PDB file of C-alpha atoms in Angstrom:
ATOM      1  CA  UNK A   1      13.204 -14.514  -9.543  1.00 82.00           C
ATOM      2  CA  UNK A   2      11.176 -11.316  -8.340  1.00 93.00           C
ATOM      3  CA  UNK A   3      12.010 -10.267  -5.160  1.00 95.00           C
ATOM      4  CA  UNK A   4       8.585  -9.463  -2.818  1.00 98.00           C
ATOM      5  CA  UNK A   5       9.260  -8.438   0.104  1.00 98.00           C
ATOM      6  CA  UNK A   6       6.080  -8.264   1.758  1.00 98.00           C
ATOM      7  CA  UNK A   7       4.727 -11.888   0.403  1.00 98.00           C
ATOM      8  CA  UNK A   8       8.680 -12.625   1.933  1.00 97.00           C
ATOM      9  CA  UNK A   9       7.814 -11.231   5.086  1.00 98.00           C
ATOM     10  CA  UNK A  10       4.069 -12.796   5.496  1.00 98.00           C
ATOM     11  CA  UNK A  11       5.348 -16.287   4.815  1.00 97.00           C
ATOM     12  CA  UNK A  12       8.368 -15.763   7.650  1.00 97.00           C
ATOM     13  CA  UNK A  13       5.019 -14.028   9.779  1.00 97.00           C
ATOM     14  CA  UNK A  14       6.722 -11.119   9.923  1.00 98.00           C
ATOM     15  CA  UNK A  15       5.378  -7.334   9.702  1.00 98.00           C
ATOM     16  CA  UNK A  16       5.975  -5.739   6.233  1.00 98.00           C
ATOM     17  CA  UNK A  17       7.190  -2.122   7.294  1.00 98.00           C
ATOM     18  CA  UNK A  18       6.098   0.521   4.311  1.00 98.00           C
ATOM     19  CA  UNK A  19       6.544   4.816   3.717  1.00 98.00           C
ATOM     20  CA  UNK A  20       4.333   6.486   1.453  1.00 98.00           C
ATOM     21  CA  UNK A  21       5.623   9.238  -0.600  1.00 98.00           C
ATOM     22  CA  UNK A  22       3.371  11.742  -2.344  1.00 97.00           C
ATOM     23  CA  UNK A  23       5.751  14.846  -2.821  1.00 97.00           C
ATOM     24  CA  UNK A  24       9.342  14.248  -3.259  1.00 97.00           C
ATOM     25  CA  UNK A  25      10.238  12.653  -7.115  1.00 97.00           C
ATOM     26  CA  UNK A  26      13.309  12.361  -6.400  1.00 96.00           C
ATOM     27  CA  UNK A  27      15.114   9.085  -5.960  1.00 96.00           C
ATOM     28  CA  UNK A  28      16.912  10.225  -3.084  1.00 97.00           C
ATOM     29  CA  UNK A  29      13.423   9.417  -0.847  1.00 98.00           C
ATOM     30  CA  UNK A  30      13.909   5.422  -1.843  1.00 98.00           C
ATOM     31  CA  UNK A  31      17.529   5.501  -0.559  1.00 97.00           C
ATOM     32  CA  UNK A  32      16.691   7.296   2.409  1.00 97.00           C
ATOM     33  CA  UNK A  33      13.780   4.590   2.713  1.00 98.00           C
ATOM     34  CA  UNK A  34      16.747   1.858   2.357  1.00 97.00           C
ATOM     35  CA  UNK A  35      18.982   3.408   4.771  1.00 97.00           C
ATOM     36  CA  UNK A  36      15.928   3.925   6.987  1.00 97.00           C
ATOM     37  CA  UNK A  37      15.450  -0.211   6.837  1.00 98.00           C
ATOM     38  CA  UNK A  38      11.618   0.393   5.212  1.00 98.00           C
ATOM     39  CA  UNK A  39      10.779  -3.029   3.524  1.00 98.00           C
ATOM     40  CA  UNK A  40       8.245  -1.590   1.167  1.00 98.00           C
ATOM     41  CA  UNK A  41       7.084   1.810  -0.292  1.00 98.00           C
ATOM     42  CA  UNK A  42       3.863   3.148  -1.050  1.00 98.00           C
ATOM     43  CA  UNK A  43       3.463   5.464  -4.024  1.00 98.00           C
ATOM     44  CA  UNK A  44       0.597   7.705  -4.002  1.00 98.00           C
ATOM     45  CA  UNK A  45      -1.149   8.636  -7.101  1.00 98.00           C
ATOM     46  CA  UNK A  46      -4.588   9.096  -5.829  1.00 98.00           C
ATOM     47  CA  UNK A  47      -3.980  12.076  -3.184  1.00 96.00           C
ATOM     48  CA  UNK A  48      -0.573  13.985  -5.140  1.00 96.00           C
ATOM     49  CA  UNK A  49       0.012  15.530  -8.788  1.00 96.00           C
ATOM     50  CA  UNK A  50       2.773  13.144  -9.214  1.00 97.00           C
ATOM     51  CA  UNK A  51       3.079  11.436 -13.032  1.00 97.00           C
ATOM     52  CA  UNK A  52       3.104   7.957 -13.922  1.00 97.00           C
ATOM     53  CA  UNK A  53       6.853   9.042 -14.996  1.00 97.00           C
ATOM     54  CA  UNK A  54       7.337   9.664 -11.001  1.00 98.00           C
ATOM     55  CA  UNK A  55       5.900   6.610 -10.531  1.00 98.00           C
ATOM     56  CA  UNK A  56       8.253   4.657 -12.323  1.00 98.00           C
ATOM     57  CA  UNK A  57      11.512   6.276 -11.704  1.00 97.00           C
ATOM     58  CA  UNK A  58      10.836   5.741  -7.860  1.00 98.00           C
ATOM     59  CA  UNK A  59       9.459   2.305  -8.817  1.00 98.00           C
ATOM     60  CA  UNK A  60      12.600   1.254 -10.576  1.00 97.00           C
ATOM     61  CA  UNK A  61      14.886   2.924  -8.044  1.00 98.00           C
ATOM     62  CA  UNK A  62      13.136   1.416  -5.491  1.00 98.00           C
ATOM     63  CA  UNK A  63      13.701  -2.454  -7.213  1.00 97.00           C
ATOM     64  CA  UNK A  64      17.070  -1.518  -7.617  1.00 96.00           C
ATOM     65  CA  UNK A  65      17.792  -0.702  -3.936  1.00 97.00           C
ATOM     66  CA  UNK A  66      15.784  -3.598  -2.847  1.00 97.00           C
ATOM     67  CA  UNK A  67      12.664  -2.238  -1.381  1.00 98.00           C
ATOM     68  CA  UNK A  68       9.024  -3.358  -3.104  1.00 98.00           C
ATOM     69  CA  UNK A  69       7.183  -0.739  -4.612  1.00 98.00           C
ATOM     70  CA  UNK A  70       3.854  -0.609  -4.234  1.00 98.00           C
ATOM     71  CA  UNK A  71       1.490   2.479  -6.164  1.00 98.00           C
ATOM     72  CA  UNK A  72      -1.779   3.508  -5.153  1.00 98.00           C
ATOM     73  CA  UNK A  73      -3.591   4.536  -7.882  1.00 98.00           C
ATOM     74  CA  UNK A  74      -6.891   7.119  -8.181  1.00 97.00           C
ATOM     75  CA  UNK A  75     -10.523   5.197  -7.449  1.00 96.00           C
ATOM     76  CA  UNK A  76     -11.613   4.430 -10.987  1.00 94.00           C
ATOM     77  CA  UNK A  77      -8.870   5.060 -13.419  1.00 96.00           C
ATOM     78  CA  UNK A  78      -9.393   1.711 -15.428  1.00 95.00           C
ATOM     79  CA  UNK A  79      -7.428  -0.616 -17.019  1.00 96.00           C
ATOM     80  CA  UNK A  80      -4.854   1.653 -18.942  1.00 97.00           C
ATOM     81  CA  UNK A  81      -3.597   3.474 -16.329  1.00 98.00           C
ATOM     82  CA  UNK A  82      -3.105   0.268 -13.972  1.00 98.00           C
ATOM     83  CA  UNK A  83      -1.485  -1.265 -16.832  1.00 97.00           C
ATOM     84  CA  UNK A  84       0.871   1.850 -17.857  1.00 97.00           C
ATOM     85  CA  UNK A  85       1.878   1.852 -13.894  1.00 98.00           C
ATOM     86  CA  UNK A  86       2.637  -2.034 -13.985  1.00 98.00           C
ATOM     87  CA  UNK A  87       4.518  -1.709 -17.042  1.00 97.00           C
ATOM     88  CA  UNK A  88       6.716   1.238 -15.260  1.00 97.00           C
ATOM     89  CA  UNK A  89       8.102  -1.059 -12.503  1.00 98.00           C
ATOM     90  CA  UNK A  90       5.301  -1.162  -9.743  1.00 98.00           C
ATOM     91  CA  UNK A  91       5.117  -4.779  -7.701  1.00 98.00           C
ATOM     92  CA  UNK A  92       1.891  -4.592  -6.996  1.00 98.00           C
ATOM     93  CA  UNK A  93      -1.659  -2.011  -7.252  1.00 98.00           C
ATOM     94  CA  UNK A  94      -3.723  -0.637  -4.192  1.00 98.00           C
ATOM     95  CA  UNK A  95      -7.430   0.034  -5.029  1.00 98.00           C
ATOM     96  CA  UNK A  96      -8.667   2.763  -3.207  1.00 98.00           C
ATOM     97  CA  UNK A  97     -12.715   2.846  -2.523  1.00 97.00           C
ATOM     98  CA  UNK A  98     -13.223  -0.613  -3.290  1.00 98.00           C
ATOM     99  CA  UNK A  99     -16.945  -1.520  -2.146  1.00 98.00           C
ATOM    100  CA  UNK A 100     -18.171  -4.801  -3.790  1.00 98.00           C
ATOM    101  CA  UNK A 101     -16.811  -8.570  -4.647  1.00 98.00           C
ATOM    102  CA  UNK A 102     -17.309  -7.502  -8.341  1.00 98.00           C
ATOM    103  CA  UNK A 103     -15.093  -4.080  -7.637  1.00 98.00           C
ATOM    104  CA  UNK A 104     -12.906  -6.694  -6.660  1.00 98.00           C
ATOM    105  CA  UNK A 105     -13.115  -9.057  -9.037  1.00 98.00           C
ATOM    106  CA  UNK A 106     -11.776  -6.182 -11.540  1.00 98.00           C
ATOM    107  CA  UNK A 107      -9.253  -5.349 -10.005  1.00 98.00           C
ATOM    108  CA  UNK A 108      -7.633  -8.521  -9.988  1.00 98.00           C
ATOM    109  CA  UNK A 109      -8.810  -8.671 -13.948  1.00 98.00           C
ATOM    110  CA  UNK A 110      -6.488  -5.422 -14.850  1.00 97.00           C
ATOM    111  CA  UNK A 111      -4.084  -6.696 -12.562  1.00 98.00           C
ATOM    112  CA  UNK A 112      -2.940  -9.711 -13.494  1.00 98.00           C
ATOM    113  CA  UNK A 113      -1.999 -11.580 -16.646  1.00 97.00           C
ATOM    114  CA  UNK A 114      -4.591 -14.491 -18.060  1.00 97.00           C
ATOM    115  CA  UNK A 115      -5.517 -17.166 -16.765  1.00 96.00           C
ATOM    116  CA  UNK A 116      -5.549 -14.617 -13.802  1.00 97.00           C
ATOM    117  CA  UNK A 117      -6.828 -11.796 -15.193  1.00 97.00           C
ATOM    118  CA  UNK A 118      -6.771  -9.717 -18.520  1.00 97.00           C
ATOM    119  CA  UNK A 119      -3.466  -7.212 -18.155  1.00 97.00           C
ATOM    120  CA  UNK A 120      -2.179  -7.383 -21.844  1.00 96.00           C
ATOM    121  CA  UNK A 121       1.504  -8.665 -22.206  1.00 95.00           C
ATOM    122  CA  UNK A 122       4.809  -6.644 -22.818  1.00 92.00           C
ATOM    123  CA  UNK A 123       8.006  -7.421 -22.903  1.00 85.00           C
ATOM    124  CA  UNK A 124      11.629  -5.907 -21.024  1.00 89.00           C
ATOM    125  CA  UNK A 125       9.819  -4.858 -17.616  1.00 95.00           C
ATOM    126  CA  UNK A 126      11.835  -2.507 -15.483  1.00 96.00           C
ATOM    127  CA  UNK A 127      11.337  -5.761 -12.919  1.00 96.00           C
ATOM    128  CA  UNK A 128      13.344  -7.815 -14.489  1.00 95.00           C
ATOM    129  CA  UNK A 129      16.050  -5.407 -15.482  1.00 94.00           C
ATOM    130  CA  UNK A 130      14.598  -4.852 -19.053  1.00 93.00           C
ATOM    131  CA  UNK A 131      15.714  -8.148 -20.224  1.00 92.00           C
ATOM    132  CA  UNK A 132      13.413 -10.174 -22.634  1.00 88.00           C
ATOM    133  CA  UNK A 133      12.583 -13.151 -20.977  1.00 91.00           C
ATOM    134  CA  UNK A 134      10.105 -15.820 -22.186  1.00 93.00           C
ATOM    135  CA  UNK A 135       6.073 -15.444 -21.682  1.00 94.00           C
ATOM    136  CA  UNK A 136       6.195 -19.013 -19.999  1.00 94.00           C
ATOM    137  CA  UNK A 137       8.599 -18.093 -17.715  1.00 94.00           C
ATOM    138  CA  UNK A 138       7.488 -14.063 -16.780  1.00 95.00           C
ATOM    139  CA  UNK A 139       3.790 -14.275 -16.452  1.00 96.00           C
ATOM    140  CA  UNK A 140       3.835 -17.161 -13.460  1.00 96.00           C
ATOM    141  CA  UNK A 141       6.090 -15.259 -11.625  1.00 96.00           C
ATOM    142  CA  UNK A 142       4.398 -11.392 -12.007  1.00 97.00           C
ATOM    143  CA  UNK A 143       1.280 -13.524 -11.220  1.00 97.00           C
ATOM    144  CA  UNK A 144       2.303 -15.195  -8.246  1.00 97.00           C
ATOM    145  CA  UNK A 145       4.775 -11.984  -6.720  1.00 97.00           C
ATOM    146  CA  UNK A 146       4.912  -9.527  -9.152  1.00 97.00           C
ATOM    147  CA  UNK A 147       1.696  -8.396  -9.018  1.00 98.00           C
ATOM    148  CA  UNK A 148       0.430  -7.873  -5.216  1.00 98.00           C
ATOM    149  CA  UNK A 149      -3.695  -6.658  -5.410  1.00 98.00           C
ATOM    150  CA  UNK A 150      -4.344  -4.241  -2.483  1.00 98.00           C
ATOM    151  CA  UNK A 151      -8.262  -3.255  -1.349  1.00 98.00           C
ATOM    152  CA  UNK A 152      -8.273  -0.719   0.208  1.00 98.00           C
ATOM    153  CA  UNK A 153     -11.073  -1.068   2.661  1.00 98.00           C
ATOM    154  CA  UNK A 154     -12.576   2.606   3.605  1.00 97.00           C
ATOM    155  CA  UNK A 155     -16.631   2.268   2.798  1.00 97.00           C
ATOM    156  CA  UNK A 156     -19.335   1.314   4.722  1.00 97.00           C
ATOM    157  CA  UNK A 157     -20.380  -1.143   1.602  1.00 98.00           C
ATOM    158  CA  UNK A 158     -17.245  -2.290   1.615  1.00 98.00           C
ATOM    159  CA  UNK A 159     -17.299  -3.759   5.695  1.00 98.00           C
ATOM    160  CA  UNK A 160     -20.855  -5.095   4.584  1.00 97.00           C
ATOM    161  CA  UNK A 161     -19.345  -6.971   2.054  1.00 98.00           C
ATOM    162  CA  UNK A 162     -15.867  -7.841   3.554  1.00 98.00           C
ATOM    163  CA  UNK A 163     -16.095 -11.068   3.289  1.00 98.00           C
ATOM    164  CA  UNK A 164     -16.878 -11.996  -0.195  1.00 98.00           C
ATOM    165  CA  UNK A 165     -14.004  -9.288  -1.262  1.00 98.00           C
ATOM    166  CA  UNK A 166     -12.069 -11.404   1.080  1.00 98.00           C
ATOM    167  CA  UNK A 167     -12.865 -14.692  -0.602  1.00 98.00           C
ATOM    168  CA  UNK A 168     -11.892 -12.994  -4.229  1.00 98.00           C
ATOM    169  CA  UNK A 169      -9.443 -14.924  -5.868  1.00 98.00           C
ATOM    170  CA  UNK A 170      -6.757 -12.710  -6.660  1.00 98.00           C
ATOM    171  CA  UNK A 171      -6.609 -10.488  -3.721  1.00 98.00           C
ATOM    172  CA  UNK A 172      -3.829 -10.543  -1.495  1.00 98.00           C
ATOM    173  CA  UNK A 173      -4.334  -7.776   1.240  1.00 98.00           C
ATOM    174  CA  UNK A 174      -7.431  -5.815   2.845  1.00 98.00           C
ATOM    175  CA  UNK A 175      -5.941  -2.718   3.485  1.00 98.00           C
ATOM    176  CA  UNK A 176      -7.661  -0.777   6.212  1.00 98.00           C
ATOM    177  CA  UNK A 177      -7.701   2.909   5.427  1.00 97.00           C
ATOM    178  CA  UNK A 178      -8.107   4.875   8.505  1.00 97.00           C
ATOM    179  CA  UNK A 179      -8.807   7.894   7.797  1.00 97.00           C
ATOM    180  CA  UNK A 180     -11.484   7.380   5.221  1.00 97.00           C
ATOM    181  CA  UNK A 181     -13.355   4.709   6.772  1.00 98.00           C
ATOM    182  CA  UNK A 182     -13.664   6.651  10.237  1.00 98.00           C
ATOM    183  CA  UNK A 183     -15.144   9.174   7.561  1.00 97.00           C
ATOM    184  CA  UNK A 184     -17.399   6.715   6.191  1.00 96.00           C
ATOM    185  CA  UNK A 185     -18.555   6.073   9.445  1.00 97.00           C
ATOM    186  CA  UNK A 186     -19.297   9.367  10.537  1.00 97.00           C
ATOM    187  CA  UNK A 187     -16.470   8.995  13.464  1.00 98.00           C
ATOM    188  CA  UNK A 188     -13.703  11.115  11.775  1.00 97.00           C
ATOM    189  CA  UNK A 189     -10.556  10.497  13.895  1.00 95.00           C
ATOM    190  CA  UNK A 190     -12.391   9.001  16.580  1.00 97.00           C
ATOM    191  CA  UNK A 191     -10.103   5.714  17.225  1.00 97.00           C
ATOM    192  CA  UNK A 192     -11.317   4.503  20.496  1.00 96.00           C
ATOM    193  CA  UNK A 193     -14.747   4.621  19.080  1.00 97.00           C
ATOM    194  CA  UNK A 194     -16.407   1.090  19.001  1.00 97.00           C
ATOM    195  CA  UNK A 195     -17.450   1.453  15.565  1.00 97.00           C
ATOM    196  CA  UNK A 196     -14.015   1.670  14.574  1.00 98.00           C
ATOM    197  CA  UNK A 197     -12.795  -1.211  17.143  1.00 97.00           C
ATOM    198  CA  UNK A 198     -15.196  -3.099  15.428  1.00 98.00           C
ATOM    199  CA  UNK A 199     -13.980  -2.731  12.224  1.00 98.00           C
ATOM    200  CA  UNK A 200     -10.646  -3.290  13.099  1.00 98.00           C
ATOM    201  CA  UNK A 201     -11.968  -6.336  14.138  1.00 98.00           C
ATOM    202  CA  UNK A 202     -13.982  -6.876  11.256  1.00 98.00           C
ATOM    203  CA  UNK A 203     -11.236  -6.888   8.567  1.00 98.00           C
ATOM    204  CA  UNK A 204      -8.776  -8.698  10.422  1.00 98.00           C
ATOM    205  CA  UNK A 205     -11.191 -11.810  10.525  1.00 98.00           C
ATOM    206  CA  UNK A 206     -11.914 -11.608   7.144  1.00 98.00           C
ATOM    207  CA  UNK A 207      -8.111 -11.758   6.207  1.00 98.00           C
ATOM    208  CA  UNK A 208      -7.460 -14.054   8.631  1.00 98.00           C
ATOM    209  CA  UNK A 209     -10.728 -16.732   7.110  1.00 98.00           C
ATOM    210  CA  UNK A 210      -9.410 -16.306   3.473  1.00 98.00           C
ATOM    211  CA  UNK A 211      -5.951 -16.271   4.010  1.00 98.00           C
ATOM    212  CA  UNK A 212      -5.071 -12.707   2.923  1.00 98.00           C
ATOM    213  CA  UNK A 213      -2.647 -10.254   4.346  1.00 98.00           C
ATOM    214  CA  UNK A 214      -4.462  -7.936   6.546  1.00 98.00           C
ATOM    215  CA  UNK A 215      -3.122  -3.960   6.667  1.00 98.00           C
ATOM    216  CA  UNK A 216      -3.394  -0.890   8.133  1.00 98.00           C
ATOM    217  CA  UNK A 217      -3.052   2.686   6.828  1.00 98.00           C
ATOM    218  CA  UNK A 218      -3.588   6.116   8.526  1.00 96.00           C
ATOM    219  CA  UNK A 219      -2.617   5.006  11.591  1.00 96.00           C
ATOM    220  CA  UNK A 220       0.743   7.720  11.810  1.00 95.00           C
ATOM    221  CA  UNK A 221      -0.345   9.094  15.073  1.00 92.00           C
ATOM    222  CA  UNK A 222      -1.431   6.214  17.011  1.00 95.00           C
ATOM    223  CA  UNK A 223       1.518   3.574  17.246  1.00 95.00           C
ATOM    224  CA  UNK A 224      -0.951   2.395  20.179  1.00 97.00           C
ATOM    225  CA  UNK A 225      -3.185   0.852  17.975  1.00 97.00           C
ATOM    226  CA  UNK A 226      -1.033  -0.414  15.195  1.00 97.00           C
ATOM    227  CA  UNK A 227       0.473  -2.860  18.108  1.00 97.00           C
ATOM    228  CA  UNK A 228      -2.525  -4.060  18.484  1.00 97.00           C
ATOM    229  CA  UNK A 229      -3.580  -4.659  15.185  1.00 97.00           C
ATOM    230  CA  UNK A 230      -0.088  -6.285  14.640  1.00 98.00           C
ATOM    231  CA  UNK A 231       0.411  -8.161  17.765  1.00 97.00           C
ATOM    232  CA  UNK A 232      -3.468  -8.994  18.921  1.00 98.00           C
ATOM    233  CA  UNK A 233      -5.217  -8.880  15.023  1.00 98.00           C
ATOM    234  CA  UNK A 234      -2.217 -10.352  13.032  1.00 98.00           C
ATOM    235  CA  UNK A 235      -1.461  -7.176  10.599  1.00 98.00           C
ATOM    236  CA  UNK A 236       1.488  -7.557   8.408  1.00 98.00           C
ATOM    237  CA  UNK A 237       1.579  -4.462   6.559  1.00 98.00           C
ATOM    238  CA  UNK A 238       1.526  -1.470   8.309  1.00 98.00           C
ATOM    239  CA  UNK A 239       2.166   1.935   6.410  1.00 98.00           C
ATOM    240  CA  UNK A 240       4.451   3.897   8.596  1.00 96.00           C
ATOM    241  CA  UNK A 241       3.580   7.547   7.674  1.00 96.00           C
ATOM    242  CA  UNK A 242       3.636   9.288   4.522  1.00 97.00           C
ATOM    243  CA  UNK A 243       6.931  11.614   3.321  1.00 97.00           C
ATOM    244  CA  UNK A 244       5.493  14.780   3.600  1.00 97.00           C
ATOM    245  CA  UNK A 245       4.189  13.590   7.516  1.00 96.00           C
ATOM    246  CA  UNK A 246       7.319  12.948   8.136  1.00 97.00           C
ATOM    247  CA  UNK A 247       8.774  16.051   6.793  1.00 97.00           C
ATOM    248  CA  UNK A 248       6.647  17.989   9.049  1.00 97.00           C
ATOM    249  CA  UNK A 249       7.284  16.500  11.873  1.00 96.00           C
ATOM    250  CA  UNK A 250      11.447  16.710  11.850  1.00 97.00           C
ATOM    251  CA  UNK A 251      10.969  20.542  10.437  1.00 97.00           C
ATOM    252  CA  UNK A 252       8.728  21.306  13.448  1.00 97.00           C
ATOM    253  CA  UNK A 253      11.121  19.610  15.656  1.00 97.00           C
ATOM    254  CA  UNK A 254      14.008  21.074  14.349  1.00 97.00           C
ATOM    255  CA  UNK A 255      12.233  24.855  15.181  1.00 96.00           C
ATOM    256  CA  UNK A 256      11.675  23.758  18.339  1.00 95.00           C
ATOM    257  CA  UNK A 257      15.083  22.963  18.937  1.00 95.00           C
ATOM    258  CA  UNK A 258      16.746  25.893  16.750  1.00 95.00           C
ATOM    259  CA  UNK A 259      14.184  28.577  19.264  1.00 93.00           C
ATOM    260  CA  UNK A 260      15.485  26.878  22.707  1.00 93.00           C
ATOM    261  CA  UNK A 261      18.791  28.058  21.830  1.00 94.00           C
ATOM    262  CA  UNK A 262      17.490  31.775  22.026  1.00 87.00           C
ATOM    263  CA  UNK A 263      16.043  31.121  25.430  1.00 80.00           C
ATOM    264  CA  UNK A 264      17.191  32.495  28.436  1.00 76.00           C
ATOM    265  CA  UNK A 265      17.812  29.841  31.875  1.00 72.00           C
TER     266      UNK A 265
END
């Protein structure tokens, strides 16, 4: 059976811990993930230069140690490239930009295999160890775990229409992207603005009316408000910060630390 640790951890109603990586190919970031204790990670396609080859290599070393990989890909890319990134290992797609139920609706469609949607079979996935295993028995599972359907919610349009994305059939989690949607709504970084409260608010009822995982991404600076969207709103996914964040911040700490030595009491 495929292991998803997110759906896992929503049906416990538990918090799905995730990293993003963007800039190190390597499969040395998933182990360091694993000995970390991340549950999930988040590979980036829309904002880095990385390949689908990247992709699956972390995806697959990622399975391997245990953690679910997740890939974002670019707004737009259609069906191909979703499918190519599926095929490669990936447990599950976030759509970036989505606005409108029938933006939705699509992304389910390249997404999942029929009756679900219209992702074209294969056989020997990375997911289940390359072995061939029989249609009957593969597509119910990828369906049902193997397949997770992220929207990423960053557009005005798309808090207009939250709720009949929400009601999709098919989708799995409303992913609030921070950054973007304070963009959106002309409040760039401006947390403790209402209009951002309010969409916190916003998203989290949807999810919470049509049974759907409700996220949060962006956040890296602010653990302040991701306890409240996990503890008050009822997020389960929460995207800790992104590898090259987190790069930045231990370099600039180490400085800080390696420049004390040189000063005088």
């Amino acid at each position: 059976m495929l292991q998803n640790n997110l759906l896992q951890k929503v049906s416990q109603d538990q918090m799905c811990t995730a990293i993003g990586v963007k800039v190190v190919t390597s499969n040395e970031i998933i182990l360091l993930a694993r000995a970390a204790g991340y549950d999930s990670v988040f590979i980036d396609l829309e904002h880095s230069v990385m390949s689908i080859e990247d992709a699956s290599r972390l995806c697959s070393t990622s399975l391997l140690s245990g953690i679910t990989p997740f890939v974002r890909v670019p707004y737009e890319c259609g069906s191909g490239f979703v499918q190519r990134v599926l095929d490669g290992g990936a447990m599950g797609i976030v759509f970036p930009h989505i606005s409108t139920p029938e933006e939705a609706r699509r992304a389910v469609s390249m997404t999942k295999y029929p009756p679900n949607g219209q992702r074209s079979l294969t056989a020997a996935l990375p997911q289940f160890d390359f072995r061939r295993i029989a249609a009957k028995e593969m597509i119910p599972q990828v369906n049902a775990v193997g397949s997770t359907v992220f929207v990423q919610v960053e557009t005005k349009m798309c808090l207009e229409n939250i709720d009949a994305i929400a009601a999709v059939e098919g989708v799995e989690v409303l992913l609030l992207g921070a950054n973007d949607l304070s963009l959106e709504l002309s409040i760039l970084g401006e947390w403790e603005h209402p209009r951002f409260r309010d969409a916190l608010k916003l998203v989290a009822a949807a999810a919470r009316k049509s049974g759907k995982v409700f996220g949060i991404a962006g956040l890296y600076s602010r653990p302040d408000i991701c306890r409240h969207a996990v503890r008050d709103l009822g997020a389960r996914y929460v995207l800790g910060h992104l590898d090259i964040g987190l790069l930045a911040i231990a370099m600039n700490k180490n400085v800080e630390q390696l420049r004390s030595l040189d000063t005088k009491p």
